Amino acid sequence: QVQLVESGGGLVQPGGSLRLSCAASGSIYFINNMGWYRQAPGKQRELVGRIVRGSPTNYADSVKGRFTISRDNAKNTVYLQMDGLRPEDTAVYYCNAVLQASAIDILQNYWGQGTQVTVSS
């Protein structure tokens, strides 16, 4: 029922910028939080940042000051603005949402399919 679709990934040079988008669609009653994770080659998935309803935005130390998460509640969309990209940022970026699909459902995790970000000269 619920789908998360990421877009905006691609190949950029070091120091460049990208903006990722994630739109949630389907049966959505309430979104508690939305965020971004990434998984680099040979590494485990890690949190990039997330917006929790009623709480400050949380960022990983490795991206703080360079990445910015924003959310458009009306569109059920979360964005990841990435500036000052480094080769170490190369990874598949995944959108995540914790939401309630209907008034009688519990909060559940949903994941997007991922979008590739490659930072290279």
JSON list of C-alpha atoms in Angstrom, two decimals:
[
{"chain": "A", "resi": 1, "resn": "GLN", "atom": "CA", "xyz": [0.00, 0.00, 0.00]},
{"chain": "A", "resi": 2, "resn": "VAL", "atom": "CA", "xyz": [2.64, 2.50, 1.06]},
{"chain": "A", "resi": 3, "resn": "GLN", "atom": "CA", "xyz": [5.47, 3.32, -1.31]},
{"chain": "A", "resi": 4, "resn": "LEU", "atom": "CA", "xyz": [8.54, 5.50, -0.93]},
{"chain": "A", "resi": 5, "resn": "VAL", "atom": "CA", "xyz": [10.21, 6.65, -4.13]},
{"chain": "A", "resi": 6, "resn": "GLU", "atom": "CA", "xyz": [13.62, 8.32, -4.11]},
{"chain": "A", "resi": 7, "resn": "SER", "atom": "CA", "xyz": [15.03, 10.44, -6.89]},
{"chain": "A", "resi": 8, "resn": "GLY", "atom": "CA", "xyz": [17.90, 12.80, -7.55]},
{"chain": "A", "resi": 9, "resn": "GLY", "atom": "CA", "xyz": [20.92, 10.54, -7.32]},
{"chain": "A", "resi": 10, "resn": "GLY", "atom": "CA", "xyz": [23.75, 10.60, -9.80]},
{"chain": "A", "resi": 11, "resn": "LEU", "atom": "CA", "xyz": [27.43, 11.21, -10.42]},
{"chain": "A", "resi": 12, "resn": "VAL", "atom": "CA", "xyz": [29.03, 14.40, -9.13]},
{"chain": "A", "resi": 13, "resn": "GLN", "atom": "CA", "xyz": [32.55, 15.70, -8.63]},
{"chain": "A", "resi": 14, "resn": "PRO", "atom": "CA", "xyz": [34.01, 16.25, -5.18]},
{"chain": "A", "resi": 15, "resn": "GLY", "atom": "CA", "xyz": [32.74, 19.51, -3.75]},
{"chain": "A", "resi": 16, "resn": "GLY", "atom": "CA", "xyz": [29.57, 19.31, -5.79]},
{"chain": "A", "resi": 17, "resn": "SER", "atom": "CA", "xyz": [25.96, 19.21, -4.68]},
{"chain": "A", "resi": 18, "resn": "LEU", "atom": "CA", "xyz": [22.92, 17.03, -5.10]},
{"chain": "A", "resi": 19, "resn": "ARG", "atom": "CA", "xyz": [19.37, 17.17, -3.85]},
{"chain": "A", "resi": 20, "resn": "LEU", "atom": "CA", "xyz": [17.55, 13.93, -3.18]},
{"chain": "A", "resi": 21, "resn": "SER", "atom": "CA", "xyz": [13.79, 13.66, -2.91]},
{"chain": "A", "resi": 22, "resn": "CYS", "atom": "CA", "xyz": [11.60, 11.01, -1.37]},
{"chain": "A", "resi": 23, "resn": "ALA", "atom": "CA", "xyz": [7.86, 11.00, -1.87]},
{"chain": "A", "resi": 24, "resn": "ALA", "atom": "CA", "xyz": [5.59, 8.78, 0.18]},
{"chain": "A", "resi": 25, "resn": "SER", "atom": "CA", "xyz": [2.38, 7.65, -1.45]},
{"chain": "A", "resi": 26, "resn": "GLY", "atom": "CA", "xyz": [-0.45, 5.23, -0.85]},
{"chain": "A", "resi": 27, "resn": "SER", "atom": "CA", "xyz": [-2.42, 4.76, 2.34]},
{"chain": "A", "resi": 28, "resn": "ILE", "atom": "CA", "xyz": [-0.94, 7.24, 4.81]},
{"chain": "A", "resi": 29, "resn": "TYR", "atom": "CA", "xyz": [-2.71, 8.39, 7.91]},
{"chain": "A", "resi": 30, "resn": "PHE", "atom": "CA", "xyz": [0.12, 9.84, 9.96]},
{"chain": "A", "resi": 31, "resn": "ILE", "atom": "CA", "xyz": [3.87, 10.19, 9.45]},
{"chain": "A", "resi": 32, "resn": "ASN", "atom": "CA", "xyz": [5.91, 10.17, 12.64]},
{"chain": "A", "resi": 33, "resn": "ASN", "atom": "CA", "xyz": [9.28, 10.69, 10.97]},
{"chain": "A", "resi": 34, "resn": "MET", "atom": "CA", "xyz": [11.11, 10.54, 7.68]},
{"chain": "A", "resi": 35, "resn": "GLY", "atom": "CA", "xyz": [14.81, 10.28, 7.10]},
{"chain": "A", "resi": 36, "resn": "TRP", "atom": "CA", "xyz": [17.73, 9.14, 5.03]},
{"chain": "A", "resi": 37, "resn": "TYR", "atom": "CA", "xyz": [20.15, 6.25, 5.36]},
{"chain": "A", "resi": 38, "resn": "ARG", "atom": "CA", "xyz": [23.02, 5.18, 3.18]},
{"chain": "A", "resi": 39, "resn": "GLN", "atom": "CA", "xyz": [25.07, 2.10, 2.49]},
{"chain": "A", "resi": 40, "resn": "ALA", "atom": "CA", "xyz": [28.53, 2.38, 0.97]},
{"chain": "A", "resi": 41, "resn": "PRO", "atom": "CA", "xyz": [30.25, -0.52, -0.80]},
{"chain": "A", "resi": 42, "resn": "GLY", "atom": "CA", "xyz": [31.43, -3.08, 1.72]},
{"chain": "A", "resi": 43, "resn": "LYS", "atom": "CA", "xyz": [29.90, -1.21, 4.64]},
{"chain": "A", "resi": 44, "resn": "GLN", "atom": "CA", "xyz": [26.77, -1.46, 6.73]},
{"chain": "A", "resi": 45, "resn": "ARG", "atom": "CA", "xyz": [23.84, 0.84, 6.37]},
{"chain": "A", "resi": 46, "resn": "GLU", "atom": "CA", "xyz": [24.11, 3.99, 8.44]},
{"chain": "A", "resi": 47, "resn": "LEU", "atom": "CA", "xyz": [21.86, 6.83, 9.41]},
{"chain": "A", "resi": 48, "resn": "VAL", "atom": "CA", "xyz": [22.39, 10.07, 7.53]},
{"chain": "A", "resi": 49, "resn": "GLY", "atom": "CA", "xyz": [19.68, 12.08, 9.21]},
{"chain": "A", "resi": 50, "resn": "ARG", "atom": "CA", "xyz": [16.02, 12.16, 10.02]},
{"chain": "A", "resi": 51, "resn": "ILE", "atom": "CA", "xyz": [13.22, 14.46, 11.03]},
{"chain": "A", "resi": 52, "resn": "VAL", "atom": "CA", "xyz": [11.11, 13.26, 13.93]},
{"chain": "A", "resi": 53, "resn": "ARG", "atom": "CA", "xyz": [7.82, 14.96, 14.56]},
{"chain": "A", "resi": 54, "resn": "GLY", "atom": "CA", "xyz": [8.17, 17.24, 17.53]},
{"chain": "A", "resi": 55, "resn": "SER", "atom": "CA", "xyz": [11.95, 16.85, 17.74]},
{"chain": "A", "resi": 56, "resn": "PRO", "atom": "CA", "xyz": [15.01, 18.57, 16.26]},
{"chain": "A", "resi": 57, "resn": "THR", "atom": "CA", "xyz": [16.52, 17.15, 13.09]},
{"chain": "A", "resi": 58, "resn": "ASN", "atom": "CA", "xyz": [19.25, 14.62, 13.76]},
{"chain": "A", "resi": 59, "resn": "TYR", "atom": "CA", "xyz": [22.35, 14.24, 11.58]},
{"chain": "A", "resi": 60, "resn": "ALA", "atom": "CA", "xyz": [25.30, 11.91, 11.52]},
{"chain": "A", "resi": 61, "resn": "ASP", "atom": "CA", "xyz": [28.53, 13.63, 12.53]},
{"chain": "A", "resi": 62, "resn": "SER", "atom": "CA", "xyz": [30.08, 12.83, 9.16]},
{"chain": "A", "resi": 63, "resn": "VAL", "atom": "CA", "xyz": [27.52, 14.92, 7.29]},
{"chain": "A", "resi": 64, "resn": "LYS", "atom": "CA", "xyz": [26.61, 17.60, 9.78]},
{"chain": "A", "resi": 65, "resn": "GLY", "atom": "CA", "xyz": [27.14, 21.04, 8.32]},
{"chain": "A", "resi": 66, "resn": "ARG", "atom": "CA", "xyz": [27.11, 19.70, 4.76]},
{"chain": "A", "resi": 67, "resn": "PHE", "atom": "CA", "xyz": [23.77, 17.93, 4.45]},
{"chain": "A", "resi": 68, "resn": "THR", "atom": "CA", "xyz": [20.35, 19.37, 5.19]},
{"chain": "A", "resi": 69, "resn": "ILE", "atom": "CA", "xyz": [17.07, 17.52, 5.55]},
{"chain": "A", "resi": 70, "resn": "SER", "atom": "CA", "xyz": [13.76, 19.23, 4.98]},
{"chain": "A", "resi": 71, "resn": "ARG", "atom": "CA", "xyz": [10.21, 17.99, 4.85]},
{"chain": "A", "resi": 72, "resn": "ASP", "atom": "CA", "xyz": [7.08, 19.06, 3.05]},
{"chain": "A", "resi": 73, "resn": "ASN", "atom": "CA", "xyz": [4.26, 17.66, 5.13]},
{"chain": "A", "resi": 74, "resn": "ALA", "atom": "CA", "xyz": [1.59, 18.57, 2.60]},
{"chain": "A", "resi": 75, "resn": "LYS", "atom": "CA", "xyz": [3.35, 16.50, -0.06]},
{"chain": "A", "resi": 76, "resn": "ASN", "atom": "CA", "xyz": [4.56, 13.72, 2.25]},
{"chain": "A", "resi": 77, "resn": "THR", "atom": "CA", "xyz": [8.01, 14.37, 0.87]},
{"chain": "A", "resi": 78, "resn": "VAL", "atom": "CA", "xyz": [11.42, 14.61, 2.48]},
{"chain": "A", "resi": 79, "resn": "TYR", "atom": "CA", "xyz": [14.49, 16.13, 0.85]},
{"chain": "A", "resi": 80, "resn": "LEU", "atom": "CA", "xyz": [18.20, 15.70, 1.37]},
{"chain": "A", "resi": 81, "resn": "GLN", "atom": "CA", "xyz": [20.32, 18.62, 0.22]},
{"chain": "A", "resi": 82, "resn": "MET", "atom": "CA", "xyz": [23.94, 17.49, -0.04]},
{"chain": "A", "resi": 83, "resn": "ASP", "atom": "CA", "xyz": [26.68, 20.09, -0.37]},
{"chain": "A", "resi": 84, "resn": "GLY", "atom": "CA", "xyz": [30.43, 19.74, -0.27]},
{"chain": "A", "resi": 85, "resn": "LEU", "atom": "CA", "xyz": [30.23, 16.13, -1.38]},
{"chain": "A", "resi": 86, "resn": "ARG", "atom": "CA", "xyz": [33.21, 13.89, -0.81]},
{"chain": "A", "resi": 87, "resn": "PRO", "atom": "CA", "xyz": [34.20, 10.54, -2.31]},
{"chain": "A", "resi": 88, "resn": "GLU", "atom": "CA", "xyz": [33.41, 8.98, 1.07]},
{"chain": "A", "resi": 89, "resn": "ASP", "atom": "CA", "xyz": [29.79, 9.99, 0.55]},
{"chain": "A", "resi": 90, "resn": "THR", "atom": "CA", "xyz": [29.47, 7.52, -2.31]},
{"chain": "A", "resi": 91, "resn": "ALA", "atom": "CA", "xyz": [26.69, 5.13, -1.38]},
{"chain": "A", "resi": 92, "resn": "VAL", "atom": "CA", "xyz": [23.18, 4.00, -2.10]},
{"chain": "A", "resi": 93, "resn": "TYR", "atom": "CA", "xyz": [20.89, 6.38, -0.27]},
{"chain": "A", "resi": 94, "resn": "TYR", "atom": "CA", "xyz": [17.64, 5.03, 1.13]},
{"chain": "A", "resi": 95, "resn": "CYS", "atom": "CA", "xyz": [14.59, 6.90, 2.24]},
{"chain": "A", "resi": 96, "resn": "ASN", "atom": "CA", "xyz": [12.87, 5.74, 5.40]},
{"chain": "A", "resi": 97, "resn": "ALA", "atom": "CA", "xyz": [9.53, 6.60, 6.92]},
{"chain": "A", "resi": 98, "resn": "VAL", "atom": "CA", "xyz": [7.88, 5.57, 10.14]},
{"chain": "A", "resi": 99, "resn": "LEU", "atom": "CA", "xyz": [4.19, 6.01, 9.62]},
{"chain": "A", "resi": 100, "resn": "GLN", "atom": "CA", "xyz": [0.71, 4.91, 10.43]},
{"chain": "A", "resi": 101, "resn": "ALA", "atom": "CA", "xyz": [-1.13, 3.66, 7.34]},
{"chain": "A", "resi": 102, "resn": "SER", "atom": "CA", "xyz": [-4.61, 4.02, 8.83]},
{"chain": "A", "resi": 103, "resn": "ALA", "atom": "CA", "xyz": [-6.31, 5.06, 12.02]},
{"chain": "A", "resi": 104, "resn": "ILE", "atom": "CA", "xyz": [-6.35, 1.48, 13.30]},
{"chain": "A", "resi": 105, "resn": "ASP", "atom": "CA", "xyz": [-2.81, 0.52, 12.30]},
{"chain": "A", "resi": 106, "resn": "ILE", "atom": "CA", "xyz": [0.35, 0.75, 14.33]},
{"chain": "A", "resi": 107, "resn": "LEU", "atom": "CA", "xyz": [3.45, 2.70, 13.38]},
{"chain": "A", "resi": 108, "resn": "GLN", "atom": "CA", "xyz": [5.60, 0.80, 10.89]},
{"chain": "A", "resi": 109, "resn": "ASN", "atom": "CA", "xyz": [8.85, 1.24, 9.01]},
{"chain": "A", "resi": 110, "resn": "TYR", "atom": "CA", "xyz": [8.88, 1.68, 5.26]},
{"chain": "A", "resi": 111, "resn": "TRP", "atom": "CA", "xyz": [11.85, 1.85, 2.91]},
{"chain": "A", "resi": 112, "resn": "GLY", "atom": "CA", "xyz": [12.45, 3.21, -0.54]},
{"chain": "A", "resi": 113, "resn": "GLN", "atom": "CA", "xyz": [14.30, 1.32, -3.25]},
{"chain": "A", "resi": 114, "resn": "GLY", "atom": "CA", "xyz": [17.42, 3.44, -2.93]},
{"chain": "A", "resi": 115, "resn": "THR", "atom": "CA", "xyz": [19.18, 5.86, -5.24]},
{"chain": "A", "resi": 116, "resn": "GLN", "atom": "CA", "xyz": [22.87, 5.76, -6.13]},
{"chain": "A", "resi": 117, "resn": "VAL", "atom": "CA", "xyz": [25.10, 8.71, -5.31]},
{"chain": "A", "resi": 118, "resn": "THR", "atom": "CA", "xyz": [28.63, 8.58, -6.68]},
{"chain": "A", "resi": 119, "resn": "VAL", "atom": "CA", "xyz": [31.22, 11.24, -5.89]},
{"chain": "A", "resi": 120, "resn": "SER", "atom": "CA", "xyz": [34.28, 10.96, -8.10]},
{"chain": "A", "resi": 121, "resn": "SER", "atom": "CA", "xyz": [36.66, 13.03, -10.19]}
]
